[in-house]
Each structure stands twice: as C-alpha cells, then as structure tokens.
mmCIF file of C-alpha atoms in Angstrom:
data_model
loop_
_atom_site.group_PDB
_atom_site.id
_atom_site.type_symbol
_atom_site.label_atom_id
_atom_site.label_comp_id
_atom_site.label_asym_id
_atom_site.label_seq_id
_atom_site.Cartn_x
_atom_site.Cartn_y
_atom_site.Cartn_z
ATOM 1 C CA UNK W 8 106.133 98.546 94.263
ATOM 2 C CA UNK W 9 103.522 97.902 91.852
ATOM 3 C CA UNK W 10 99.761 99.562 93.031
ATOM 4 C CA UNK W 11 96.842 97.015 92.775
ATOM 5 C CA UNK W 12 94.838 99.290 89.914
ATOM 6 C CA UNK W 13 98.349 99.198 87.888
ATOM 7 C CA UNK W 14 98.490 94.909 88.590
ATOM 8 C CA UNK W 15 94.691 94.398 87.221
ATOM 9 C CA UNK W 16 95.432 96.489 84.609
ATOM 10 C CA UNK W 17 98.626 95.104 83.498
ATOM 11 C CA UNK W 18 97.145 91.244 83.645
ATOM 12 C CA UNK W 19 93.617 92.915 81.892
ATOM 13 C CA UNK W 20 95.780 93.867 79.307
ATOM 14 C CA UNK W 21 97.691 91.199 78.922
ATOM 15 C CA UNK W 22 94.378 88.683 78.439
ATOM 16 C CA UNK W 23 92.820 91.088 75.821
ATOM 17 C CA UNK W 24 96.039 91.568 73.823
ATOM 18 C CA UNK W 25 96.220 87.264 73.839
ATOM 19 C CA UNK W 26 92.642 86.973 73.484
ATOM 20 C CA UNK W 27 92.694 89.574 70.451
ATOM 21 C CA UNK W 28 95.734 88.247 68.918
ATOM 22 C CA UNK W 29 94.261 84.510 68.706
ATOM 23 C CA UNK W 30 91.446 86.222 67.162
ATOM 24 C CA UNK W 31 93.178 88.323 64.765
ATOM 25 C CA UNK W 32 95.420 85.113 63.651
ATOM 26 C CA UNK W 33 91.905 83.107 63.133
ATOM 27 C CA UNK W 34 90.084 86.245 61.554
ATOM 28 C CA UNK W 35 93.029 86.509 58.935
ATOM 29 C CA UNK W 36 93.171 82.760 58.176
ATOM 30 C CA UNK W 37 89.340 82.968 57.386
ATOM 31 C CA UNK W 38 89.576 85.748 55.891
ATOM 32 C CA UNK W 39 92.198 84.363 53.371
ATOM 33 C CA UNK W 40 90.739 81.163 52.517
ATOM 34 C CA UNK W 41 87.789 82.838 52.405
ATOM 35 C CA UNK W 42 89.469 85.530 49.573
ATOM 36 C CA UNK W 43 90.570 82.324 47.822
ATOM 37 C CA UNK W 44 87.431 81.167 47.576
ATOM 38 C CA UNK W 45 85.575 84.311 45.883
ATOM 39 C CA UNK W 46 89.124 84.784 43.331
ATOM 40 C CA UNK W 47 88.592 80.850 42.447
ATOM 41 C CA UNK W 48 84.831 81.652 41.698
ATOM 42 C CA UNK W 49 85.641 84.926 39.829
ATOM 43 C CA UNK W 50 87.999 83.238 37.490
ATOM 44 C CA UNK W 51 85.452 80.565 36.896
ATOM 45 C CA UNK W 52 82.972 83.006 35.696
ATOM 46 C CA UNK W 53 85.274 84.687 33.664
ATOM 47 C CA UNK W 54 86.821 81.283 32.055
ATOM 48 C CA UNK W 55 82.591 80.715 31.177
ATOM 49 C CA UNK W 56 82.655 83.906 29.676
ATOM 50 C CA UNK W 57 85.311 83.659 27.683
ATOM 51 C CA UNK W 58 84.125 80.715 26.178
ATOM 52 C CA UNK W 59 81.503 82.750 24.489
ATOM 53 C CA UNK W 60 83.394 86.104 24.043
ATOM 54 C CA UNK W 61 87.334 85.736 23.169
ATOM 55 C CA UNK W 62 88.534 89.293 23.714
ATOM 56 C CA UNK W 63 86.655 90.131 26.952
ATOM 57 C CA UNK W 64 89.038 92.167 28.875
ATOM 58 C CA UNK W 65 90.115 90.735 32.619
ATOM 59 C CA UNK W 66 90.390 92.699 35.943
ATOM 60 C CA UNK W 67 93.838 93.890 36.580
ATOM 61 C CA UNK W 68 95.005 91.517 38.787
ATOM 62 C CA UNK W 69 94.262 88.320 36.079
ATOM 63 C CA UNK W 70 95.802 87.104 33.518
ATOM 64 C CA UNK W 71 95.668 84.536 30.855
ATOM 65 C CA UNK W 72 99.131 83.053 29.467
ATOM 66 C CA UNK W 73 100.553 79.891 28.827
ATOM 67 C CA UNK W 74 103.454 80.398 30.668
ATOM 68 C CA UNK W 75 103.929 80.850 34.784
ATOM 69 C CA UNK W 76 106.205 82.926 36.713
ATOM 70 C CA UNK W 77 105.698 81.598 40.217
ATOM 71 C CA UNK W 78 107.268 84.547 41.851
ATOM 72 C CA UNK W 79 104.438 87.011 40.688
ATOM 73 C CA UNK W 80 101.407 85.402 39.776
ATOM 74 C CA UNK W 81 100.014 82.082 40.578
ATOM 75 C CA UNK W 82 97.618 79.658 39.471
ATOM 76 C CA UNK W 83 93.644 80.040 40.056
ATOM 77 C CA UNK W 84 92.652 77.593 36.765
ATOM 78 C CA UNK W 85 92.722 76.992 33.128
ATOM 79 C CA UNK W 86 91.392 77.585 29.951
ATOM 80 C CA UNK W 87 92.012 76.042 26.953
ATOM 81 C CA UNK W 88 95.859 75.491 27.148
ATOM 82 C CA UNK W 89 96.305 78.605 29.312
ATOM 83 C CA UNK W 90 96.611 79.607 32.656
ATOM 84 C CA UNK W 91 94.525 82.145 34.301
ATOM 85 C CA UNK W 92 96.815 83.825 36.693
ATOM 86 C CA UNK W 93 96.228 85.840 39.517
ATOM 87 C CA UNK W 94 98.821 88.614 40.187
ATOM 88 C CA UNK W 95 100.073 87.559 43.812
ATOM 89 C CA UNK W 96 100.373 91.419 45.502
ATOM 90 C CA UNK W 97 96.988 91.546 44.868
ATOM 91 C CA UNK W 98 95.437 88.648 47.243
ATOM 92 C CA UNK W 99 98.938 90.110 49.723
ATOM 93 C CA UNK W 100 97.317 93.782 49.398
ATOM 94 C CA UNK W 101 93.857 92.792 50.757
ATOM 95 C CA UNK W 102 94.938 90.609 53.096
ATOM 96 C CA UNK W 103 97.571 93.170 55.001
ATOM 97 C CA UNK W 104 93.903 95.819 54.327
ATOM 98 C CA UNK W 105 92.021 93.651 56.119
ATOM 99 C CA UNK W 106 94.402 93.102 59.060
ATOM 100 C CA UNK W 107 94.868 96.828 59.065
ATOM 101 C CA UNK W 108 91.991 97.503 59.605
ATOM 102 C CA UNK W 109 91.367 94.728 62.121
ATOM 103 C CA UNK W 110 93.805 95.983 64.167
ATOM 104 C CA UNK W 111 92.744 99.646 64.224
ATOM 105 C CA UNK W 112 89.547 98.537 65.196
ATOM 106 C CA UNK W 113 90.898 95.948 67.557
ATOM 107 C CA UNK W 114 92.846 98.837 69.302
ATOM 108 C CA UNK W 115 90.287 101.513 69.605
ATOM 109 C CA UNK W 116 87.792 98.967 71.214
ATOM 110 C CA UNK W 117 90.809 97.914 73.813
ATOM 111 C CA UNK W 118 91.760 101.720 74.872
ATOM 112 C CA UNK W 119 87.946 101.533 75.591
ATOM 113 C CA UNK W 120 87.869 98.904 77.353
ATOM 114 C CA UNK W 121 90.921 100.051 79.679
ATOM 115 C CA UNK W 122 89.470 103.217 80.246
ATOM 116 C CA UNK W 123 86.310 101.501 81.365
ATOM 117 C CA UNK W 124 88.600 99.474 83.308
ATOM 118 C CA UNK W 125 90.517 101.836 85.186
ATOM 119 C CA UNK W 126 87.591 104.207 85.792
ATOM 120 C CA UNK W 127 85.598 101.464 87.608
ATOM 121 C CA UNK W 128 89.371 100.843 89.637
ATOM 122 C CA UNK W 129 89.336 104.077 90.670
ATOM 123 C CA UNK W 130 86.255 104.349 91.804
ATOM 124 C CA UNK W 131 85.978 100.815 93.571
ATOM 125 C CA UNK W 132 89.401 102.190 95.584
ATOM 126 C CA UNK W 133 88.162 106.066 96.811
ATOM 127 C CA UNK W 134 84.916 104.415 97.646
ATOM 128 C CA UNK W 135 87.257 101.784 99.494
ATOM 129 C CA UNK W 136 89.312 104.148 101.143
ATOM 130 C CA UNK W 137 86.304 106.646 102.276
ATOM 131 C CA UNK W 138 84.918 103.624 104.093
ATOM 132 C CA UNK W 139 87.768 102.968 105.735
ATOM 133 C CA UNK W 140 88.380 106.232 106.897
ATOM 134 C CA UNK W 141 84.838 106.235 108.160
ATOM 135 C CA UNK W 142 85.403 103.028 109.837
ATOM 136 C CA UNK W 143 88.683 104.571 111.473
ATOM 137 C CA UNK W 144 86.606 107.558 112.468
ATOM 138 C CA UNK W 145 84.360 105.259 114.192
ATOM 139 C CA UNK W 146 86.607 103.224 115.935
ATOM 140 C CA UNK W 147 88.410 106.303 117.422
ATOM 141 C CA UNK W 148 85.164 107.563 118.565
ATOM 142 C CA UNK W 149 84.341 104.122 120.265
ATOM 143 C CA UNK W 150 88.392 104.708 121.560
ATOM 144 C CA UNK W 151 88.376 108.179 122.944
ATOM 145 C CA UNK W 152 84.773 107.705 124.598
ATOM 146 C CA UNK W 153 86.324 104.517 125.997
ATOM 147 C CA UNK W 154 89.255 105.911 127.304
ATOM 148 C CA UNK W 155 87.594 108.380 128.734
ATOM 149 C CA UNK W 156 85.382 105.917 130.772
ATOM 150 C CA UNK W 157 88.210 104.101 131.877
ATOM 151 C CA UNK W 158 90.235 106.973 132.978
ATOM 152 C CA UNK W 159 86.801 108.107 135.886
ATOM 153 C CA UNK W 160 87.130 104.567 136.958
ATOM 154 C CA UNK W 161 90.656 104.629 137.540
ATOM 155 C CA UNK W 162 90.205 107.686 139.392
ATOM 156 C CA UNK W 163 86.916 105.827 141.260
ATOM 157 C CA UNK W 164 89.576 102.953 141.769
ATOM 158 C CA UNK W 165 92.269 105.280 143.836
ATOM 159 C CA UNK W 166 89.183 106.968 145.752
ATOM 160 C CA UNK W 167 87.977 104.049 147.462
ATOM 161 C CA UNK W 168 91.670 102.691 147.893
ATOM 162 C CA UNK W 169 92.495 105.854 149.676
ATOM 163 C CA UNK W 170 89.339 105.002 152.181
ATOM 164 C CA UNK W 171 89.523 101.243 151.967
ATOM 165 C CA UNK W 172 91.839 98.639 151.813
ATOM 166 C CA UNK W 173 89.787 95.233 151.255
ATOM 167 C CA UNK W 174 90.859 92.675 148.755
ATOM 168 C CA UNK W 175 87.185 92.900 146.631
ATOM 169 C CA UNK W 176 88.771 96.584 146.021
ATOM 170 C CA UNK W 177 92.267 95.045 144.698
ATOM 171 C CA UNK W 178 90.344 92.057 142.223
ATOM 172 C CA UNK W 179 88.431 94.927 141.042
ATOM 173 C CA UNK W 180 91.616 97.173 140.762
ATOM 174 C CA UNK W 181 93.530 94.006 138.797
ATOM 175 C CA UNK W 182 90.245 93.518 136.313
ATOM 176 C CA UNK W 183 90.720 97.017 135.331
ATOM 177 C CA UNK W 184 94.635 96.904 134.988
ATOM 178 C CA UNK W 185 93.661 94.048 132.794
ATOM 179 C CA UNK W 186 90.844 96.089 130.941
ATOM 180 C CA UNK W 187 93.430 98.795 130.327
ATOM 181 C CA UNK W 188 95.972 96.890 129.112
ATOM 182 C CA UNK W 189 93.546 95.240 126.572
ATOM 183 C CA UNK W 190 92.314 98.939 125.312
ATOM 184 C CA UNK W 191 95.857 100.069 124.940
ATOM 185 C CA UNK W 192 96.735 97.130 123.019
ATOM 186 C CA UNK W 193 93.744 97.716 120.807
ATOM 187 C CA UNK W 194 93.828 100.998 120.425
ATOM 188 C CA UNK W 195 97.372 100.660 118.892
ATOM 189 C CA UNK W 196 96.560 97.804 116.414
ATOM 190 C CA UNK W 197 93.926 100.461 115.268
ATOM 191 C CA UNK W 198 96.711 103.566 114.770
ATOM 192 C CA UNK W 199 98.473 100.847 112.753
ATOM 193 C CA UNK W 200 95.367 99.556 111.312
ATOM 194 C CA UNK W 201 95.242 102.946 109.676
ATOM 195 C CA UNK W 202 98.948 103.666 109.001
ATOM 196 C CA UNK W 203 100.182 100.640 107.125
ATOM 197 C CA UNK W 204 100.549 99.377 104.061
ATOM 198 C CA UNK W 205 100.892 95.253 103.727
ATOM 199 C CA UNK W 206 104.058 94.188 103.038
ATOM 200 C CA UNK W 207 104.850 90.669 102.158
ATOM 201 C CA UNK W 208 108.370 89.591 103.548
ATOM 202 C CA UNK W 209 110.050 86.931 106.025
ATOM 203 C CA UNK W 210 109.106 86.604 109.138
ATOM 204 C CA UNK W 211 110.520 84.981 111.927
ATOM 205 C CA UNK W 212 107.440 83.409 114.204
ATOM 206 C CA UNK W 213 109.956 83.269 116.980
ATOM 207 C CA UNK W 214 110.651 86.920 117.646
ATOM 208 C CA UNK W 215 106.668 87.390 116.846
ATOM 209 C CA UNK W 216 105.828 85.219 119.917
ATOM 210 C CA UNK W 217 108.531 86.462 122.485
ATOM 211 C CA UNK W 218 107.456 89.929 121.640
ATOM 212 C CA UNK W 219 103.887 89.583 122.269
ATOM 213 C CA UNK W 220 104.582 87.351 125.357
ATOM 214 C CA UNK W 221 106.465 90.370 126.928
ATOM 215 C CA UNK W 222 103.541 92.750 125.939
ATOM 216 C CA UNK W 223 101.520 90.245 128.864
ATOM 217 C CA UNK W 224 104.230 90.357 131.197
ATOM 218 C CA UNK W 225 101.918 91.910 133.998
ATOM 219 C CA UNK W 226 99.569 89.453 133.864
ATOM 220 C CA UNK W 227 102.126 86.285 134.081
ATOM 221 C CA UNK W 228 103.843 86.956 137.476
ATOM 222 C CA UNK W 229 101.824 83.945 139.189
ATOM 223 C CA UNK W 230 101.847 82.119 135.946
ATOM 224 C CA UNK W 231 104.197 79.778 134.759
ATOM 225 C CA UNK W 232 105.182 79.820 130.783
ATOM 226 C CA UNK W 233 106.984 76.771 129.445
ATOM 227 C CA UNK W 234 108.888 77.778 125.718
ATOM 228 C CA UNK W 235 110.346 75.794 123.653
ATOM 229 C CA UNK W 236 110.543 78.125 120.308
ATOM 230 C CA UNK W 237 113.131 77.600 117.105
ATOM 231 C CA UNK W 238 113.516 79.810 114.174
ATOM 232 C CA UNK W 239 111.462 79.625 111.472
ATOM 233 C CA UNK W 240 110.464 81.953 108.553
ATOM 234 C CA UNK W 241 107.156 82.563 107.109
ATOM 235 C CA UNK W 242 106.403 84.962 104.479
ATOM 236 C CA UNK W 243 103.701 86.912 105.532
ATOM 237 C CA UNK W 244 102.765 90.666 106.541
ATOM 238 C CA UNK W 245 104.199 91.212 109.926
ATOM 239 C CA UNK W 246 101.105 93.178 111.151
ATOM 240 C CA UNK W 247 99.057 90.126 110.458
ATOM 241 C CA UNK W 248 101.469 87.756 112.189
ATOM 242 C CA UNK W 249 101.473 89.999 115.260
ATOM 243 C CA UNK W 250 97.630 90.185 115.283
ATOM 244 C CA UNK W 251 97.194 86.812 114.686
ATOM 245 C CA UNK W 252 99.566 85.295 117.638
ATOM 246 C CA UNK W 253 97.999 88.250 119.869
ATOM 247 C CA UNK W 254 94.658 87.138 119.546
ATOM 248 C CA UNK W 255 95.771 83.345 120.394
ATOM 249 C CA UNK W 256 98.219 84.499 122.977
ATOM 250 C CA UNK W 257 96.030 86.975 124.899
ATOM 251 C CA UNK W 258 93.308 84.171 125.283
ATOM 252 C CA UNK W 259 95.736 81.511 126.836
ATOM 253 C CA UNK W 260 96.848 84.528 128.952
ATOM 254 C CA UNK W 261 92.725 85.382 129.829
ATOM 255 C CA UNK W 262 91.675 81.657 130.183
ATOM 256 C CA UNK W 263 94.798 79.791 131.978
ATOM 257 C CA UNK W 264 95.263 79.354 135.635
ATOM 258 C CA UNK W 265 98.657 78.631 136.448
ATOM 259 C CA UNK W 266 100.482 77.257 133.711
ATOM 260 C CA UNK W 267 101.097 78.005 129.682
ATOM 261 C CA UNK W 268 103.538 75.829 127.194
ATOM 262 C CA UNK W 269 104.312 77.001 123.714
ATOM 263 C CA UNK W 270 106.330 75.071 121.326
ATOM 264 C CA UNK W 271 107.243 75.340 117.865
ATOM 265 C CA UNK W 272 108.370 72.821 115.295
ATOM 266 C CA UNK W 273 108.363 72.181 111.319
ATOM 267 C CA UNK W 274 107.792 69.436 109.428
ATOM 268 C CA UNK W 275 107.449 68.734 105.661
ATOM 269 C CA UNK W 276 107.735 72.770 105.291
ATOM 270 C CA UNK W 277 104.724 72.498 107.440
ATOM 271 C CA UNK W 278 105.330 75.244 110.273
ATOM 272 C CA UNK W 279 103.541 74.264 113.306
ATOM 273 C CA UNK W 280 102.819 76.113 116.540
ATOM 274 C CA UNK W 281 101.633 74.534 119.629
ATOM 275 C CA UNK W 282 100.081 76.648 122.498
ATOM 276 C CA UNK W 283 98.358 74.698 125.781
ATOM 277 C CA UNK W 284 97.060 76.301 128.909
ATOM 278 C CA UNK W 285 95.333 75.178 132.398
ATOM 279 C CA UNK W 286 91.647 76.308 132.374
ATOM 280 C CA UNK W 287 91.067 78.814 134.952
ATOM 281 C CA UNK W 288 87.341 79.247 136.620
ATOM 282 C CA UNK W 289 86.667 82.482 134.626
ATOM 283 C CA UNK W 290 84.032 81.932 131.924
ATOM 284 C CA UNK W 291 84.981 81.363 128.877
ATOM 285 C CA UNK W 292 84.967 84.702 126.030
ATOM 286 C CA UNK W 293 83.226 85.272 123.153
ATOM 287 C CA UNK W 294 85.631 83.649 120.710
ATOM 288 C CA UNK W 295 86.153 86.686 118.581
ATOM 289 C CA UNK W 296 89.700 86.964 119.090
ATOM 290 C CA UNK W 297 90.001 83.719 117.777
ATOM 291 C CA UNK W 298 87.812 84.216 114.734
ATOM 292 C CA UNK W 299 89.924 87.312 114.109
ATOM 293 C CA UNK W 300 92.995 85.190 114.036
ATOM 294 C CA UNK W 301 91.687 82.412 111.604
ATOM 295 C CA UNK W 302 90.559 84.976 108.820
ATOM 296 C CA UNK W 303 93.637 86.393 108.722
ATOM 297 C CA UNK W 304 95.787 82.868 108.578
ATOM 298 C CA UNK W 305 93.290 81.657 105.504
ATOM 299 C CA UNK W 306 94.578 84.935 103.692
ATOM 300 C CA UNK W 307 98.391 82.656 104.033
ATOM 301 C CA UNK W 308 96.508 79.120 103.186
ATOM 302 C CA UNK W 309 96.989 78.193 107.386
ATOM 303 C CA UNK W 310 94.518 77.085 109.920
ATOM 304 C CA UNK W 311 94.039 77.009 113.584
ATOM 305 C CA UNK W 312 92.622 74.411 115.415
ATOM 306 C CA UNK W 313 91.582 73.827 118.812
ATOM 307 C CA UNK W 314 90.570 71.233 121.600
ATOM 308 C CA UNK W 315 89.104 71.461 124.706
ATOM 309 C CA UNK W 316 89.474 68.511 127.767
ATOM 310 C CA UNK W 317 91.690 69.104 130.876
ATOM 311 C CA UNK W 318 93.664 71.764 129.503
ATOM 312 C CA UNK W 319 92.911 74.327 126.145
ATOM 313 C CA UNK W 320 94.986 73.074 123.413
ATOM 314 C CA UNK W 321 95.720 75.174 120.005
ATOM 315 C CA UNK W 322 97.386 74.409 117.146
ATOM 316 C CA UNK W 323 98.353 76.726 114.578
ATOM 317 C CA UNK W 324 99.827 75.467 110.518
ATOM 318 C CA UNK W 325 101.379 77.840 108.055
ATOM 319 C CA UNK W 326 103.042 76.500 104.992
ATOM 320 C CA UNK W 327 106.726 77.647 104.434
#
C-alpha cells in the first residue's frame, strides 16, 4: 500500500511535470516565432545592405540564389530576382538549444521543489506522530489512574456488601458495573486507537451492530431489543464503523427504559439505519458520544440525525 508522503508526492509531481510541460510547449512556440521574427529582420538589413555593397559576405546560415531546395533552406525574402535563403538546421539547432536548456533548467528547479516537498512531509508526519504518542501517553495516564480508582471502589463495593445488604448498596453496585464496563470499552478503543492503521474495505453494518449489541449484553436483561437487520456493505474502516455504532448504541443502551428497536434498510444506494428507544428518568449525557460518531461518518459523506418526543429516535445515512 501506497504511504501518504509517497501519494502527495506522486500527484505533486504529476501537476508540475503538466504544468511545466504546457509551459515548455508555449515557451518553444514563442520562442520560435519569436526566432522568425529577428531572422526576417536580419535578412532585411542585409537585403538594404546589399543594395549599396554587392559582394558583402552573408552569415553562414544565408544565402542568396535564384534557385530553392525546399528540403534545406527556405525562404526569408528577396532581392532582386533572388532568394535569400536561410539554411533550415540552423533555425532547428537553436530551437532544440533553447529547449535544452529549458528543460535542464526546468528539471533542476523541480528536484528542488520535491526535495522541499518531501522535507516539509516528513516533518509535518514525525511532528504528527510525536503528538500522537503524547496524546496516547496521556490517555493511558488518565486510564491507569482511572482504573486504579475504580478497582478501591470495587473493593469499597464488596466491604459494605459483606456488612449490608440494602438495595441503595446494589443501584450503587450496578452504576459501577456500568462505569466499568464503559472504561473497559474505552480503554480498548484506545489500545486500538494506537495500534491500527485505516484500512478502507467492505463492511457489513450487520455484523457491526450484532457485535456491539452483545458487548451490552449485561445491561439488556430487563430490556427488550426489537432487530430487524439485513446485509449491507459499506466501504469504510472497520474501526470507525465500530466506534461510530458504539457511540449511538451505548446511548440508546444509557438513555432507554424498557424497550430498543433497530432496523436497517437501503434505498437508492442510500444505506439507512434506524435506532429508537423509550426515555428512561436518568438525565440526559453530555452528547459527546454522539458528536464523536458524526465526525467520523462526515469523513464517509454520512450523517446522523436525531429527534426527540415520546421516544429518542436516530437515524443514521451512508452512501453505498
């Protein structure tokens, strides 16, 4: 697979070596009618000249006769009932110089300009990767001190279950089961985060969605989920598919009280996904999960939209 710094390159490249080549085919016309020009203007001078002084000797490449021979010399203008000629290879030598010497010029300055190029690339990526090896650092720092907060309170948890057995102790033992789960979940998207490289390919949005349902199974026993899921392929990274059904998924999960229908459907290569939930009485979250999910579906050209009345309705689009 092609590297990023070897794509820009390659399509850099590409534009100068048009770009120069239009230039080069304009700089040579010019440059030719241009030679014409100053030959035609030469000969003139030299026909005045004449006029005065018969035996005045010509440049090499003219020549006065009165007959042609169109496959060496031609025609620049006349004197008397001459020709002056001018000897073809001549006005074919300076213009093959010139574009010579165009090109040279033409190629030194692009070798420059790749090496510019692919300096700046190379620096724009280590700079890119160093900050997101910082960024990993940080988020396993967050992680670890995290984890290690949530593995006193499990201990906490057992404690006062070993003294107690009241049902504020069992809500507050299912809100951390909950707060766990969530961590775990995170804290693998972020291994992955790190590991992976994206990969466009086929997915099916089926197996997507039945796999991430399962990851909730816990918290669905007194829930009811409705599916009603076909087969469909998008082509998309499979990390972003997962992370973007998660997000979506995992709120309906949070936010529903008893019930949750998912369907899926396609129309005019138009892949649609429709997820509706109860509202429970828990307030509602931040809505970061869901902000997550829509900048990564605009990377694909989909959207998400969603509507709020009796029940939480979402609809994601992906083109085919």
């Amino acid at each position: 697979m092609i590297s990023f710094e070897k794509k820009i390159l390659i399509i850099f490249t590409v534009i100068l070596t048009v770009g120069f080549s239009v230039i080069n085919g304009i700089s040579i016309l010019y440059f030719k009618k241009n030679l014409e020009y100053q030959l035609y203007k030469e000969a003139t001078l030299y026909k005045t000249i004449l006029s005065e002084k018969h035996f005045l000797k010509l440049p090499y490449y003219f020549k006065i006769d009165n007959k042609l021979n169109p496959e060496k010399y031609e025609v620049i203008t006349f004197w008397q009932e001459n020709y002056i000629l001018l000897d073809k290879n001549y006005k074919i030598n300076k213009i093959k110089t010139f574009g010579l010497n165009l090109v040279i010029w033409e190629g030194i300055l692009i070798i420059t300009l790749l090496f510019i190029m692919y300096i700046t690339i190379i620096r724009y990526i280590r700079e890119k990767e160093e900050n997101r090896k910082l960024l990993e650092i940080l988020l396993l720092t967050i992680t670890h001190k995290l984890g290690n907060f949530l593995s006193s309170q499990r201990l906490n948890i057992e404690l006062i279950k070993s003294k107690c057995n009241i049902k504020p102790v069992e809500r507050l033992e299912k809100g951390y089961l909950f707060i766990e789960n969530d961590f775990k979940t995170s804290l693998k998207m972020i291994k992955k985060l790190s590991e992976r490289k994206e990969e466009i390919k086929s997915v099916n949005i089926k197996h997507i969605l039945t796999e991430i349902i399962s990851l909730f199974e816990e918290n669905l026993k007194n829930k009811k989920v409705y599916l009603n899921l076909k087969d469909f392929y998008i082509k998309m990274d499979s990390f972003d598919a997962e992370n973007i059904f998660h997000c979506i998924i995992e709120n309906a999960v949070k936010y529903s009280d008893k019930k949750i229908y998912i369907k899926t459907c396609v129309r005019r290569n138009i892949c649609y996904v429709f997820i509706r939930n109860d509202i429970s009485e828990i307030s509602k979250g931040s809505g970061i999960g869901l902000k997550i999910a829509e900048f990564l579906i605009s990377k694909y050209g989909g959207e998400i939209k969603t509507k709020v009345k009796k029940n939480y309705f979402t609809v994601v689009k992906l083109k085919k």
